[in-house]
Coordinates of N, CA and C in Angstrom, one line a residue:
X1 N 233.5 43.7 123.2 CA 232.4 44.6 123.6 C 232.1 45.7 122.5
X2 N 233.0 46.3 121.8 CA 233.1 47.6 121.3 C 232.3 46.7 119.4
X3 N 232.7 45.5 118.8 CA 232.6 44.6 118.0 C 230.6 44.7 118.2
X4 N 230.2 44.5 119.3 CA 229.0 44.1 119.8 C 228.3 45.7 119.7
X5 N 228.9 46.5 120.0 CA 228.0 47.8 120.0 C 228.0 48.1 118.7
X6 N 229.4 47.9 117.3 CA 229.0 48.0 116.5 C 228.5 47.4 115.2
X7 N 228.0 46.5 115.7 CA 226.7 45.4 115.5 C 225.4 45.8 115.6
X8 N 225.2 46.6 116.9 CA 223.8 47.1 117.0 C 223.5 48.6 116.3
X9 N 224.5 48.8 116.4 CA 224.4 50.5 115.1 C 224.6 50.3 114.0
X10 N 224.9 49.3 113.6 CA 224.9 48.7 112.1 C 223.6 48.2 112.4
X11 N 223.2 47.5 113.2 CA 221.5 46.7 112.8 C 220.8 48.2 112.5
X12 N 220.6 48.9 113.4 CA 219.9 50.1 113.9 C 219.6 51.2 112.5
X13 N 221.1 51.2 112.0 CA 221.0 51.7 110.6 C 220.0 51.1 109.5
X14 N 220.4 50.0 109.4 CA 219.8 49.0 108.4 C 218.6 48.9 108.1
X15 N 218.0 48.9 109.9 CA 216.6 49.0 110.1 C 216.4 49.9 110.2
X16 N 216.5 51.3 110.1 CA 216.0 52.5 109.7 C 216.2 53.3 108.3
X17 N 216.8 52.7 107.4 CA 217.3 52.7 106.3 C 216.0 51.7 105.4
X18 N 215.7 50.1 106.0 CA 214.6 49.4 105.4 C 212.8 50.4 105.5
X19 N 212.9 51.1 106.8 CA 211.7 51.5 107.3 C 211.4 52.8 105.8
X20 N 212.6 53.4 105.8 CA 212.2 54.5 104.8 C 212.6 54.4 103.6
X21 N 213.0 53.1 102.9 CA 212.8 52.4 102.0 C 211.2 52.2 101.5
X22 N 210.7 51.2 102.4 CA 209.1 51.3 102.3 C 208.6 52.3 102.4
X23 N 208.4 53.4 103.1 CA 207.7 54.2 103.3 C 207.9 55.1 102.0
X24 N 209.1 55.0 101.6 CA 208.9 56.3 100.3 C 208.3 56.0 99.1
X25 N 208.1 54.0 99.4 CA 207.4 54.0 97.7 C 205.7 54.8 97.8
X26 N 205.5 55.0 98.7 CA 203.8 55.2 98.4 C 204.1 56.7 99.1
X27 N 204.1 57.4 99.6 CA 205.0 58.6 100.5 C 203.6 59.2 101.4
X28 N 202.8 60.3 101.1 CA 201.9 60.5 101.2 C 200.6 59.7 101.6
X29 N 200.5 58.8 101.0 CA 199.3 57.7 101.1 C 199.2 57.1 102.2
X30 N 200.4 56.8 102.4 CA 200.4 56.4 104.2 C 199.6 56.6 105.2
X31 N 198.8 56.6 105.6 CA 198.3 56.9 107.0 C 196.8 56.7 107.4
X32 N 196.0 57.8 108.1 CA 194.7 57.1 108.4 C 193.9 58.5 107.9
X33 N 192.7 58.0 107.2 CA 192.4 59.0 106.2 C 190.5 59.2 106.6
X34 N 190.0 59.8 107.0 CA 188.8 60.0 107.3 C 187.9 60.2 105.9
X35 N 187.1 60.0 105.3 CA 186.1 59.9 104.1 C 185.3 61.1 104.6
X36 N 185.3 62.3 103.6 CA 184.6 63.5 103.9 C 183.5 63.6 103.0
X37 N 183.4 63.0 101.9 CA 182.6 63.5 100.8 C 182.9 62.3 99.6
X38 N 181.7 61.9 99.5 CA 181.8 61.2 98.1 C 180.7 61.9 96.8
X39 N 181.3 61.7 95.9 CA 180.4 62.8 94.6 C 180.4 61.5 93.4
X40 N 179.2 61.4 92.9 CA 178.6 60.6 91.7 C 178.9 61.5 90.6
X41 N 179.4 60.9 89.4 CA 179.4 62.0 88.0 C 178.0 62.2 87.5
X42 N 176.7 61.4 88.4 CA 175.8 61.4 87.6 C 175.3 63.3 88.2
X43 N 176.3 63.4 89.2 CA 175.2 64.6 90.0 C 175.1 64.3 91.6
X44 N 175.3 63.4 91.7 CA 174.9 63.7 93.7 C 176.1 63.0 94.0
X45 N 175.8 63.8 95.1 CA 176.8 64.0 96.7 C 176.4 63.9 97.8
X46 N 177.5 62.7 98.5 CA 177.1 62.9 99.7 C 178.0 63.4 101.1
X47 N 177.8 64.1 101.9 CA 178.7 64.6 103.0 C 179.0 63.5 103.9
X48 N 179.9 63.0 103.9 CA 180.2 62.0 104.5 C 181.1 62.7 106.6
X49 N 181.6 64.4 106.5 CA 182.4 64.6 107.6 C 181.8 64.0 108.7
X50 N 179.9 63.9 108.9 CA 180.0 63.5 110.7 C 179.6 62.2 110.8
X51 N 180.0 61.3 109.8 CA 180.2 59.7 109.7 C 182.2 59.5 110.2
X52 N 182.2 58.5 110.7 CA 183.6 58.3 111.3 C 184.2 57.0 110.8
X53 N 183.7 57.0 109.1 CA 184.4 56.2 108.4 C 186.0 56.9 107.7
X54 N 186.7 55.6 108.5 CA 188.4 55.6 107.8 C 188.9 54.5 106.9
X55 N 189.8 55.3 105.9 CA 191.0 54.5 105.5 C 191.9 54.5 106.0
X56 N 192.8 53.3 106.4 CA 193.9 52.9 106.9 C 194.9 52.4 106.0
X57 N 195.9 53.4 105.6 CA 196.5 52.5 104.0 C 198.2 52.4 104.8
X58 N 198.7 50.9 105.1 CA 199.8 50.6 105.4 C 200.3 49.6 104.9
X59 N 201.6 49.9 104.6 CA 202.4 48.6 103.5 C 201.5 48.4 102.1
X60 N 201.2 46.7 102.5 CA 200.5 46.7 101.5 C 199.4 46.5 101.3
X61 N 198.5 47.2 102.5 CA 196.5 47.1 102.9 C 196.2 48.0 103.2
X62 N 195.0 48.2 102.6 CA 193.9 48.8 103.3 C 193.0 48.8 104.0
X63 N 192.8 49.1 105.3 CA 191.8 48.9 105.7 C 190.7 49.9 106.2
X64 N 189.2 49.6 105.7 CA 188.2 50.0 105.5 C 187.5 50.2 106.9
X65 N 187.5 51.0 107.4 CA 186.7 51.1 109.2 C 185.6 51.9 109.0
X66 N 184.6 51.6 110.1 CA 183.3 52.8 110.2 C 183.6 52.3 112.3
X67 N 183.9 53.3 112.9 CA 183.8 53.7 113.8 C 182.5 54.0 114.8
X68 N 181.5 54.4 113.5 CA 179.9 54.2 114.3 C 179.6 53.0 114.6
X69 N 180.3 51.5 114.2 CA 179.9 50.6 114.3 C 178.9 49.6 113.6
X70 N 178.8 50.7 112.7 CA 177.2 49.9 111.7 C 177.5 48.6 110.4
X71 N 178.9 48.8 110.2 CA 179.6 48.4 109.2 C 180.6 47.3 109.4
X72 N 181.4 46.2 109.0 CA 182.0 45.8 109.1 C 183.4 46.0 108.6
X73 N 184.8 46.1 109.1 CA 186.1 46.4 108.4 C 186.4 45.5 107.6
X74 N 186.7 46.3 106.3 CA 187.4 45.3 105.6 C 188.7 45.7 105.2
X75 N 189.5 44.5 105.0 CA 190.7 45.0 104.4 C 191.2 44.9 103.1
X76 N 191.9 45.1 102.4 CA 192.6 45.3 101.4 C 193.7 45.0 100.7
X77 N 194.2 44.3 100.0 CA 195.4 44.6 99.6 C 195.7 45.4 98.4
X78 N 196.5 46.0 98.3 CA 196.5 47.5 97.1 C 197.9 47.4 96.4
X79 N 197.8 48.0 95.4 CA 198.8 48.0 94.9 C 199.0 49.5 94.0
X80 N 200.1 50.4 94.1 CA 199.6 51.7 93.6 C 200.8 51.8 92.4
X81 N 200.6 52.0 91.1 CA 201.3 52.4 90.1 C 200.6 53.9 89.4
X82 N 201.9 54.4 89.8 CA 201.6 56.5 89.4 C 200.2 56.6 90.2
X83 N 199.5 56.9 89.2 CA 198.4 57.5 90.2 C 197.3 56.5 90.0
X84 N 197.6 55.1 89.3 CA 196.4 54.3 90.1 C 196.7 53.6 91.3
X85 N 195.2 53.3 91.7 CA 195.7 52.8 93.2 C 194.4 51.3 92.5
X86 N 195.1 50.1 93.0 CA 194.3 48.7 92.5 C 194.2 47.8 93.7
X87 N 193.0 48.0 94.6 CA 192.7 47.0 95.4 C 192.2 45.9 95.0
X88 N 192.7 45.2 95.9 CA 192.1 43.2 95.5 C 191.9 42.8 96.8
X89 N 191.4 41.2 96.9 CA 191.9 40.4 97.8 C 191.1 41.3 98.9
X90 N 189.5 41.4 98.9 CA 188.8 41.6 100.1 C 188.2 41.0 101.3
X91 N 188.9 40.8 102.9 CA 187.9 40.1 103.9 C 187.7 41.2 104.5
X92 N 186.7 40.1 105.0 CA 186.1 41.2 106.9 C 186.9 40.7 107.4
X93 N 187.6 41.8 108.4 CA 188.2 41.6 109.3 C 187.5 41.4 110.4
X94 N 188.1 40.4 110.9 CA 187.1 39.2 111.8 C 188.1 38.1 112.0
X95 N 189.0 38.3 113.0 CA 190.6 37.5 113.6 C 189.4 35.9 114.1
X96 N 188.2 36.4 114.4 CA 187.6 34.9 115.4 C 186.8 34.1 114.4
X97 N 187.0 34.8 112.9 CA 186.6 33.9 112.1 C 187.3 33.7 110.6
X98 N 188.8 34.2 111.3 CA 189.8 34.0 110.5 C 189.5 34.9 108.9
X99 N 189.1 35.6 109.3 CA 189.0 36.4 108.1 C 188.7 36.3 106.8
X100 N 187.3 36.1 106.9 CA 186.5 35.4 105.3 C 186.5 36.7 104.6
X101 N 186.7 35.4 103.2 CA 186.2 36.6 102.1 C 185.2 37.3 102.2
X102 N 185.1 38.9 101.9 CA 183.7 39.6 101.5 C 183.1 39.0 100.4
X103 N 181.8 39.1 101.0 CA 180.7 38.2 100.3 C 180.3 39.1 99.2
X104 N 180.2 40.2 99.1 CA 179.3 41.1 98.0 C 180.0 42.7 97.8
X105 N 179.6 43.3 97.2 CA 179.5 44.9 97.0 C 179.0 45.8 97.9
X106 N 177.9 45.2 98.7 CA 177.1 45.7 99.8 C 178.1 45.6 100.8
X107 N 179.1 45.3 101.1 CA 180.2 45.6 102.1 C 181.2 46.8 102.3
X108 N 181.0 47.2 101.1 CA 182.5 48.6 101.0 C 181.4 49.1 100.3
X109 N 180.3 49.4 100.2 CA 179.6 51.0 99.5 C 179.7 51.8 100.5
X110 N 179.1 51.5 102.0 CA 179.4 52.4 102.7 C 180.5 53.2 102.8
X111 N 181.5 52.4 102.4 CA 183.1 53.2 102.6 C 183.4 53.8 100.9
X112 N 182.0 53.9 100.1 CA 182.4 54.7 98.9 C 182.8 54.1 97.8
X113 N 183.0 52.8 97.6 CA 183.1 51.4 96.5 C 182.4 51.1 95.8
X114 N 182.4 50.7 94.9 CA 181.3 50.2 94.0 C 181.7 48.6 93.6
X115 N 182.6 48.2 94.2 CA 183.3 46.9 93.4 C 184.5 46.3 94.5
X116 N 184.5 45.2 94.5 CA 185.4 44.6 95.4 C 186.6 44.5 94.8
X117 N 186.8 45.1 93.7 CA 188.5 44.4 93.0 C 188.5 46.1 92.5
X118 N 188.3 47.2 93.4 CA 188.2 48.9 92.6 C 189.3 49.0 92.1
X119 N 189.4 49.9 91.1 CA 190.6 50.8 90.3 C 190.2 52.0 90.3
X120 N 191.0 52.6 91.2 CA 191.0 54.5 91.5 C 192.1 54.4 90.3
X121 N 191.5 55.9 90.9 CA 192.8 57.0 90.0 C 193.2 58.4 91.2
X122 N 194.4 58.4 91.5 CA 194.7 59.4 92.2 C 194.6 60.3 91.7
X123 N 193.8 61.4 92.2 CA 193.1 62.7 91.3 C 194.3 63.9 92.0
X124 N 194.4 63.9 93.1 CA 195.5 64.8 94.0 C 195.6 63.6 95.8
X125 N 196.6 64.1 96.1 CA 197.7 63.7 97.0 C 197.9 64.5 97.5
X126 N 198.0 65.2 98.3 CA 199.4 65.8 99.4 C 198.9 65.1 100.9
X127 N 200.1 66.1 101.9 CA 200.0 65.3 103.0 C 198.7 65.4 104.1
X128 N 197.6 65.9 103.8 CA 196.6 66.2 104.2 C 195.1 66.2 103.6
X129 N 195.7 66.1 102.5 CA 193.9 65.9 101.7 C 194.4 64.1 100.3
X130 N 193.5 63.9 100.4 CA 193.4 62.2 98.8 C 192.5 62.9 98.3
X131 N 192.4 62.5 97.3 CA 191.2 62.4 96.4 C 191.2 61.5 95.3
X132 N 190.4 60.7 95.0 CA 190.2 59.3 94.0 C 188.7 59.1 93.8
X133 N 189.2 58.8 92.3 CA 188.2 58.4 91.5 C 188.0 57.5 91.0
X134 N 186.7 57.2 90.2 CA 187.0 56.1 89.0 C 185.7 56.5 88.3
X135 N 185.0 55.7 87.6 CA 184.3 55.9 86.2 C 182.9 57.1 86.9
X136 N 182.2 56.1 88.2 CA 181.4 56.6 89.1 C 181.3 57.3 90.0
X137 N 182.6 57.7 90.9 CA 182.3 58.1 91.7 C 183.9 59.0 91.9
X138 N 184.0 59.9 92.6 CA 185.0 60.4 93.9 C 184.8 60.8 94.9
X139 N 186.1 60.2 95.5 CA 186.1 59.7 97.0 C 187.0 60.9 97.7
X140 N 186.5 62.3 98.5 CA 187.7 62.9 99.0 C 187.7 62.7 100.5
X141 N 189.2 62.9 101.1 CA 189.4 62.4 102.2 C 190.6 63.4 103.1
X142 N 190.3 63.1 104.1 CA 191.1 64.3 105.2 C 192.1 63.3 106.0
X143 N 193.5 63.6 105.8 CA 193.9 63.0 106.7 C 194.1 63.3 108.3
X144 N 193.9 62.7 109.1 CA 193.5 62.3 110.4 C 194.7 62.3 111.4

């Protein structure tokens, strides 16, 4: 019996030792991020706070939500080195149609994109505000 309990606090360890393993390679980035404001380098801006579009960044996806419903989710797979962050590999999330590829760019502009394969650049990080860029645009964000 005593063999068997310490079995399960050795699992228990292991698996709470793997969870913050993962969690520390990206630290910050983790979580669910509301889109407050996107800014063009040409000059415009747009206020994005009373739209209820989020990012969802877990493991190794992103997923792209609009909550008003106008939009379709998409997901992501990312990959972040220092301060770039490199999505690829875009579907609609759509489990009843097994999750097709995004068809176009017209899919993630709403969510602030310009490109289905983006390369940000992490502009700042902490545990409450993102901000990312790239050639066109930044993207700042509140976490939620």
């Amino acid at each position: 019996m005593r063999t068997l309990a310490y079995f399960f606090i050795g699992a228990l360890f292991i698996s709470l030792a793997a969870c913050d393993v993962e969690r520390s390679s990206h630290g910050d980035l983790y979580g669910y991020w509301h889109l407050e404001q996107i800014d063009t380098f040409n000059g415009g801006s747009a206020d994005m706070s009373s739209q209820l579009k989020f990012w969802a960044v877990q493991s190794r996806l992103i997923e792209l939500s609009d909550h008003d419903g106008k939009y379709s989710s998409i997901i992501f797979h990312f990959e972040r080195q220092d301060d770039s962050l490199f999505l690829s590999d875009a579907h609609v999330n759509n489990r009843m149609e097994g999750d097709p590829e995004a068809e176009g760019v017209w899919q993630v502009e709403p969510f602030g994109l310009n490109s289905l394969t983006p390369r940000l650049r992490i502009v700042s990080l902490s545990s409450g505000k993102l901000v990312v860029s790239n050639k066109i645009v930044r993207l700042n964000f509140k976490k939620f």
